[in-house]
Protein backbone atom coordinates (compact mmCIF):
# COMPACT_ATOMS: atom_id res chain seq x y z
CA ASP A 1 20.76 -45.95 -0.84
CA LYS A 2 18.02 -45.06 -3.27
CA PRO A 3 17.78 -44.13 -7.15
CA ILE A 4 18.81 -40.75 -8.18
CA THR A 5 15.50 -38.73 -9.10
CA THR A 6 15.78 -37.02 -12.58
CA TYR A 7 13.21 -34.73 -14.47
CA ALA A 8 13.04 -33.63 -18.04
CA LEU A 9 10.56 -31.88 -20.47
CA CYS A 10 9.95 -33.38 -23.84
CA LEU A 11 8.31 -31.95 -27.15
CA PRO A 12 6.90 -34.84 -28.91
CA GLY A 13 7.21 -34.87 -32.71
CA TYR A 14 9.94 -32.07 -32.48
CA GLU A 15 13.22 -32.89 -34.59
CA HIS A 16 15.45 -31.51 -31.72
CA ASP A 17 13.62 -33.13 -28.77
CA GLU A 18 16.36 -34.61 -26.58
CA ARG A 19 14.50 -37.60 -25.12
CA LYS A 20 16.54 -40.09 -27.27
CA TRP A 21 19.55 -38.93 -25.35
CA ARG A 22 18.38 -39.38 -22.12
CA GLU A 23 16.78 -43.01 -22.93
CA MET A 24 20.58 -43.87 -23.59
CA LEU A 25 21.16 -42.94 -19.88
CA LEU A 26 18.02 -44.63 -18.56
CA LYS A 27 19.26 -47.94 -20.04
CA ARG A 28 22.76 -47.48 -18.32
CA TYR A 29 21.56 -46.27 -14.88
CA ALA A 30 18.47 -46.88 -12.76
CA PHE A 31 17.28 -43.36 -12.31
CA GLU A 32 13.81 -42.67 -10.93
CA HIS A 33 13.05 -40.68 -14.05
CA HIS A 34 10.01 -38.22 -14.58
CA GLU A 35 9.39 -37.16 -18.10
CA TYR A 36 6.84 -34.48 -18.98
CA GLU A 37 5.29 -33.67 -22.18
CA VAL A 38 4.83 -29.91 -23.05
CA SER A 39 3.20 -28.42 -26.31
CA GLY A 40 3.50 -24.98 -28.08
CA LYS A 41 0.14 -24.14 -26.48
CA ASP A 42 1.72 -24.83 -22.95
CA PHE A 43 4.62 -22.53 -23.71
CA ALA A 44 2.66 -19.83 -25.05
CA ASP A 45 0.13 -19.86 -22.09
CA ALA A 46 3.07 -19.72 -19.60
CA LEU A 47 5.00 -16.80 -21.38
CA PRO A 48 3.00 -14.00 -19.60
CA ARG A 49 3.66 -15.63 -16.05
CA ALA A 50 7.21 -16.29 -16.95
CA ALA A 51 7.77 -12.64 -18.11
CA MET A 52 6.20 -11.45 -14.88
CA HIS A 53 8.56 -13.44 -12.80
CA MET A 54 11.54 -12.41 -14.83
CA GLU A 55 10.78 -8.84 -13.71
CA GLY A 56 12.67 -7.66 -16.88
CA PRO A 57 13.62 -8.43 -20.47
CA SER A 58 15.22 -11.67 -21.19
CA PRO A 59 16.52 -12.98 -24.70
CA HIS A 60 16.36 -16.72 -23.37
CA LEU A 61 12.97 -18.23 -23.84
CA GLY A 62 14.23 -21.28 -22.55
CA CYS A 63 13.35 -20.08 -18.95
CA VAL A 64 9.63 -20.47 -19.95
CA LEU A 65 10.26 -24.24 -20.05
CA LEU A 66 12.30 -24.20 -16.76
CA MET A 67 9.61 -22.60 -15.10
CA LEU A 68 7.15 -25.33 -16.45
CA LEU A 69 9.59 -28.05 -15.44
CA CYS A 70 9.78 -26.58 -11.86
CA ASP A 71 6.05 -26.62 -11.81
CA ARG A 72 6.14 -30.47 -12.05
CA ILE A 73 9.19 -30.95 -9.73
CA ALA A 74 7.40 -28.81 -7.07
CA LYS A 75 4.78 -31.62 -6.62
CA THR A 76 7.49 -34.28 -5.16
CA ASN A 77 10.62 -32.14 -4.35
CA LYS A 78 11.64 -28.64 -3.33
CA VAL A 79 15.38 -28.67 -3.96
CA VAL A 80 17.19 -29.85 -7.13
CA LEU A 81 20.67 -29.99 -8.77
CA THR A 82 21.17 -28.52 -11.97
CA GLY A 83 24.19 -28.20 -14.36
CA GLU A 84 24.52 -24.26 -14.90
CA GLY A 85 28.26 -23.40 -14.64
CA GLY A 86 29.69 -26.20 -16.71
CA ASP A 87 30.03 -24.35 -19.85
CA GLU A 88 31.31 -21.21 -18.30
CA PHE A 89 34.26 -22.89 -16.34
CA PHE A 90 34.98 -25.70 -18.64
CA GLY A 91 34.74 -23.78 -21.91
CA GLY A 92 31.58 -25.49 -23.39
CA TYR A 93 30.33 -23.02 -25.86
CA LEU A 94 31.17 -22.92 -29.66
CA ARG A 95 33.28 -19.95 -29.15
CA TYR A 96 35.88 -21.58 -27.17
CA GLY A 97 36.56 -23.99 -30.08
CA GLN A 98 36.96 -20.94 -32.32
CA TRP A 99 38.43 -18.58 -30.12
CA ARG A 100 41.60 -18.06 -32.26
CA LYS A 101 39.35 -17.09 -35.26
CA LEU A 102 37.06 -14.77 -33.15
CA GLY A 103 40.29 -13.03 -31.83
CA LEU A 104 41.64 -12.57 -35.18
CA GLN A 105 38.38 -11.21 -36.56
CA GLU A 106 38.43 -8.66 -33.72
CA ARG A 107 42.01 -7.44 -34.54
CA LEU A 108 41.16 -7.27 -38.34
CA SER A 109 38.03 -5.43 -37.55
CA ARG A 110 39.93 -2.76 -35.74
CA ILE A 111 42.67 -2.22 -38.32
CA LEU A 112 40.96 -2.92 -41.90
CA PRO A 113 38.85 -0.12 -43.55
CA LEU A 114 35.54 -2.07 -43.51
CA GLY A 115 34.61 -0.44 -46.88
CA LEU A 116 37.32 -2.65 -48.49
CA VAL A 117 36.23 -5.81 -46.76
CA PRO A 118 33.65 -7.93 -48.81
CA LYS A 119 30.29 -8.56 -46.98
CA ARG A 120 30.26 -12.36 -47.93
CA PRO A 121 32.04 -15.35 -46.13
CA PRO A 122 34.65 -15.85 -44.84
CA PHE A 123 34.77 -12.01 -44.06
CA LEU A 124 31.29 -11.81 -42.56
CA GLY A 125 32.59 -12.09 -38.83
CA ILE A 126 34.87 -9.09 -39.41
CA HIS A 127 31.80 -6.99 -40.08
CA ARG A 128 29.66 -8.40 -37.50
CA LEU A 129 32.34 -7.80 -34.48
CA ALA A 130 33.15 -4.19 -36.06
CA GLY A 131 33.16 -1.75 -33.22
CA VAL A 132 32.49 -4.25 -30.32
CA ASP A 133 34.38 -6.28 -27.81
CA ALA A 134 34.51 -9.59 -29.46
CA ALA A 135 35.02 -11.41 -26.02
CA ALA A 136 32.06 -9.72 -24.92
CA TYR A 137 29.65 -10.12 -27.91
CA GLY A 138 31.20 -12.96 -29.87
CA GLY A 139 28.48 -15.33 -28.85
CA ALA A 140 25.71 -13.07 -27.76
CA TYR A 141 24.13 -12.31 -30.97
CA HIS A 142 24.06 -13.88 -34.34
CA ASP A 143 23.91 -10.60 -36.15
CA LEU A 144 24.29 -7.33 -34.16
CA GLY A 145 23.34 -5.36 -37.58
CA LYS A 146 19.89 -6.97 -37.53
CA MET A 147 19.35 -6.34 -34.02
CA ARG A 148 20.11 -2.65 -34.43
CA LYS A 149 17.80 -2.36 -37.49
CA LEU A 150 14.91 -4.07 -35.68
CA PHE A 151 15.59 -2.37 -32.21
CA PRO A 152 17.31 1.09 -33.28
CA GLU A 153 16.64 2.45 -29.77
CA LEU A 154 18.09 -0.44 -27.88
CA GLU A 155 21.54 0.11 -29.04
CA PRO A 156 23.88 -1.72 -26.39
CA ALA A 157 26.04 0.64 -24.65
CA PRO A 158 29.46 -0.53 -23.18
CA GLY A 159 28.92 -1.90 -19.76
CA ALA A 160 29.63 -4.91 -17.53
CA ARG A 161 30.80 -7.21 -20.12
CA GLU A 162 33.33 -4.75 -21.68
CA GLU A 163 34.53 -3.82 -18.27
CA VAL A 164 35.22 -7.58 -17.27
CA SER A 165 36.91 -8.04 -20.63
CA ARG A 166 39.21 -4.95 -20.33
CA GLY A 167 40.18 -6.52 -16.80
CA ALA A 168 41.57 -9.69 -18.21
CA GLY A 169 44.65 -10.61 -20.31
CA GLY A 170 44.57 -12.31 -23.63
CA PHE A 171 41.74 -13.03 -25.72
CA LEU A 172 41.08 -16.42 -24.14
CA ASP A 173 41.36 -15.16 -20.69
CA ARG A 174 38.88 -12.54 -21.69
CA LEU A 175 36.18 -15.05 -23.00
CA PHE A 176 36.46 -16.99 -19.68
CA ALA A 177 36.20 -13.90 -17.71
CA VAL A 178 33.13 -12.49 -19.41
CA ASP A 179 31.42 -15.72 -19.23
CA GLN A 180 32.01 -16.48 -15.65
CA MET A 181 31.83 -13.02 -14.23
CA SER A 182 29.03 -11.66 -16.48
CA TYR A 183 27.03 -14.17 -18.56
CA LEU A 184 26.81 -16.67 -15.85
CA GLU A 185 25.31 -14.36 -13.56
CA SER A 186 22.47 -13.69 -15.99
CA LEU A 187 21.99 -17.53 -16.31
CA LEU A 188 21.81 -17.88 -12.47
CA VAL A 189 19.31 -15.06 -12.01
CA ARG A 190 17.04 -16.54 -14.67
CA GLN A 191 17.23 -19.99 -13.23
CA ASP A 192 16.64 -18.76 -9.67
CA LYS A 193 13.56 -16.63 -10.69
CA MET A 194 12.03 -19.23 -12.81
CA ALA A 195 12.63 -21.86 -9.97
CA MET A 196 11.40 -19.70 -7.22
CA ALA A 197 8.34 -18.90 -9.29
CA SER A 198 7.40 -22.63 -8.52
CA SER A 199 8.85 -22.47 -5.01
CA VAL A 200 11.84 -24.61 -5.94
CA GLU A 201 15.31 -24.22 -4.90
CA ALA A 202 17.89 -24.99 -7.78
CA ARG A 203 21.45 -25.56 -6.61
CA VAL A 204 24.32 -25.51 -8.75
CA PRO A 205 27.23 -27.82 -8.01
CA PHE A 206 29.56 -26.64 -10.81
CA VAL A 207 29.44 -23.02 -9.15
CA HIS A 208 30.74 -24.27 -6.03
CA LEU A 209 33.51 -21.75 -5.10
CA PRO A 210 36.44 -24.19 -4.09
CA LEU A 211 35.71 -26.01 -7.21
CA ALA A 212 35.59 -22.94 -9.47
CA LYS A 213 39.05 -21.96 -8.10
CA GLU A 214 40.67 -25.21 -8.66
CA VAL A 215 39.27 -25.40 -12.30
CA ASN A 216 40.60 -21.99 -13.13
CA ARG A 217 44.03 -23.07 -12.12
CA ILE A 218 44.18 -25.36 -15.20
CA PRO A 219 45.91 -23.68 -18.00
CA ARG A 220 43.36 -21.89 -20.40
CA LYS A 221 44.78 -23.60 -23.51
CA VAL A 222 44.26 -26.88 -21.94
CA MET A 223 40.63 -26.06 -21.15
CA ALA A 224 40.16 -24.66 -24.73
CA PRO A 225 42.92 -25.73 -27.25
CA GLY A 226 41.04 -23.85 -29.92
CA ARG A 227 40.91 -26.61 -32.57
CA GLY A 228 37.22 -26.94 -32.61
CA GLU A 229 37.08 -28.87 -29.31
CA THR A 230 34.80 -27.68 -26.40
CA LYS A 231 34.96 -28.91 -22.68
CA PRO A 232 37.92 -31.52 -23.31
CA VAL A 233 38.75 -31.50 -19.64
CA LEU A 234 35.11 -32.23 -18.48
CA LYS A 235 34.59 -34.62 -21.52
CA SER A 236 37.52 -36.77 -20.49
CA ILE A 237 36.44 -37.08 -16.92
CA SER A 238 32.83 -38.18 -18.10
CA GLU A 239 34.14 -41.02 -20.18
CA PRO A 240 33.82 -43.80 -17.75
CA TYR A 241 30.32 -42.60 -16.67
CA LEU A 242 28.41 -41.67 -20.14
CA PRO A 243 28.10 -42.96 -23.55
CA ARG A 244 30.55 -41.42 -25.93
CA ASP A 245 27.64 -40.46 -28.44
CA ILE A 246 26.34 -38.24 -25.51
CA ILE A 247 29.79 -36.64 -24.56
CA TYR A 248 31.05 -35.95 -27.99
CA ARG A 249 27.91 -34.74 -29.81
CA ARG A 250 27.93 -31.14 -30.89
CA LYS A 251 26.35 -28.65 -28.58
CA VAL A 252 23.33 -27.13 -30.03
CA GLY A 253 21.78 -25.28 -27.36
CA LEU A 254 18.04 -25.06 -26.53
CA LEU A 255 16.50 -25.17 -29.70
CA LEU A 256 12.64 -24.54 -30.11
CA PRO A 257 10.21 -24.73 -32.86
CA TYR A 258 9.58 -20.73 -32.66
CA LYS A 259 8.89 -20.37 -36.42
CA SER A 260 5.94 -22.70 -36.36
CA TRP A 261 4.56 -21.62 -33.05
CA LEU A 262 4.70 -18.00 -34.25
CA GLN A 263 2.79 -18.70 -37.30
CA ASP A 264 -0.08 -20.16 -35.11
CA GLU A 265 -2.39 -17.65 -33.79
CA ASN A 266 -3.50 -20.28 -31.19
CA ILE A 267 0.22 -20.87 -29.92
CA LEU A 268 2.65 -18.06 -29.83
CA GLY A 269 1.32 -15.99 -32.79
CA GLY A 270 -1.22 -14.67 -30.47
CA HIS A 271 1.39 -12.84 -28.68
CA LEU A 272 2.80 -11.01 -31.66
CA ASP A 273 0.46 -8.00 -31.62
CA ALA A 274 1.79 -7.07 -28.32
CA VAL A 275 5.05 -6.23 -29.92
CA ALA A 276 3.66 -3.81 -32.49
CA GLU A 277 0.69 -2.22 -30.44
CA SER A 278 0.95 1.39 -29.73
CA ASN A 279 0.40 0.74 -26.08
CA SER A 280 3.34 -1.85 -25.97
CA ARG A 281 6.30 -0.66 -24.03
CA LEU A 282 8.46 -2.61 -26.43
CA SER A 283 7.03 -1.01 -29.44
CA ALA A 284 8.40 2.54 -28.57
CA PHE A 285 11.99 0.96 -29.23
CA THR A 286 11.16 -1.09 -32.45
CA SER A 287 11.28 -0.28 -35.97
CA PRO A 288 7.63 -0.80 -37.14
CA LYS A 289 8.21 -1.19 -40.76
CA LEU A 290 10.62 -4.23 -40.28
CA LEU A 291 8.12 -5.82 -37.72
């Protein structure tokens, strides 16, 4: 009986800002839309507060923007719906389009002597996944080797992801299991902490248990054919309601202009000293020469 209220942040002038995609929907539907501009300075100023509310390390700095968005939402609403869970249940990450390749790289990394495998494309994936569970880490880090060099004392030990993966069947089943039972939990915790920092309750319709059970009954190879496709079932359901340009654009994740922000002492660069200072908790785990 009234328009749906929607909220979003935008970064004016940033090449990956997604406002143009939202405008396509606003032309199609009569949303009561609220768009808020944020800057690198807003991000940097909010980072310490977001870190405090996270209560632990997080590799996903998008949580800072989530908190800033919830600050705005809290002025008019206390409950919102969000889309977490769509990628984990419907196979939305790039790894679901390349799961056959990832599975092959994992097998080869276990049977081939790495000294005989060239460190150049198309063999880099074999080196990157050597010694790790590809279903657990295939999409977690761009380069585990670089992470080990920067943070030699923070070598990830086998844990929850590997345990979930071992309990599943084939490689594709392992991917879905890790994302739904391990990775999704971290997303929901981050979202809940950032929303609660603003006294907002974020609800997640995709993670409704009866829906999750129905979706998981669909054969895995229908959900993820492995031909570069991601979320084919959800996309086909969406076609009557959304522009095809939005549905079939490549997923890019949350890209932010970290490089320019870090190069500016008045923006994010002002926080860099905290990483290397002797009294920093993180500095005890880092390689100072590389920093």
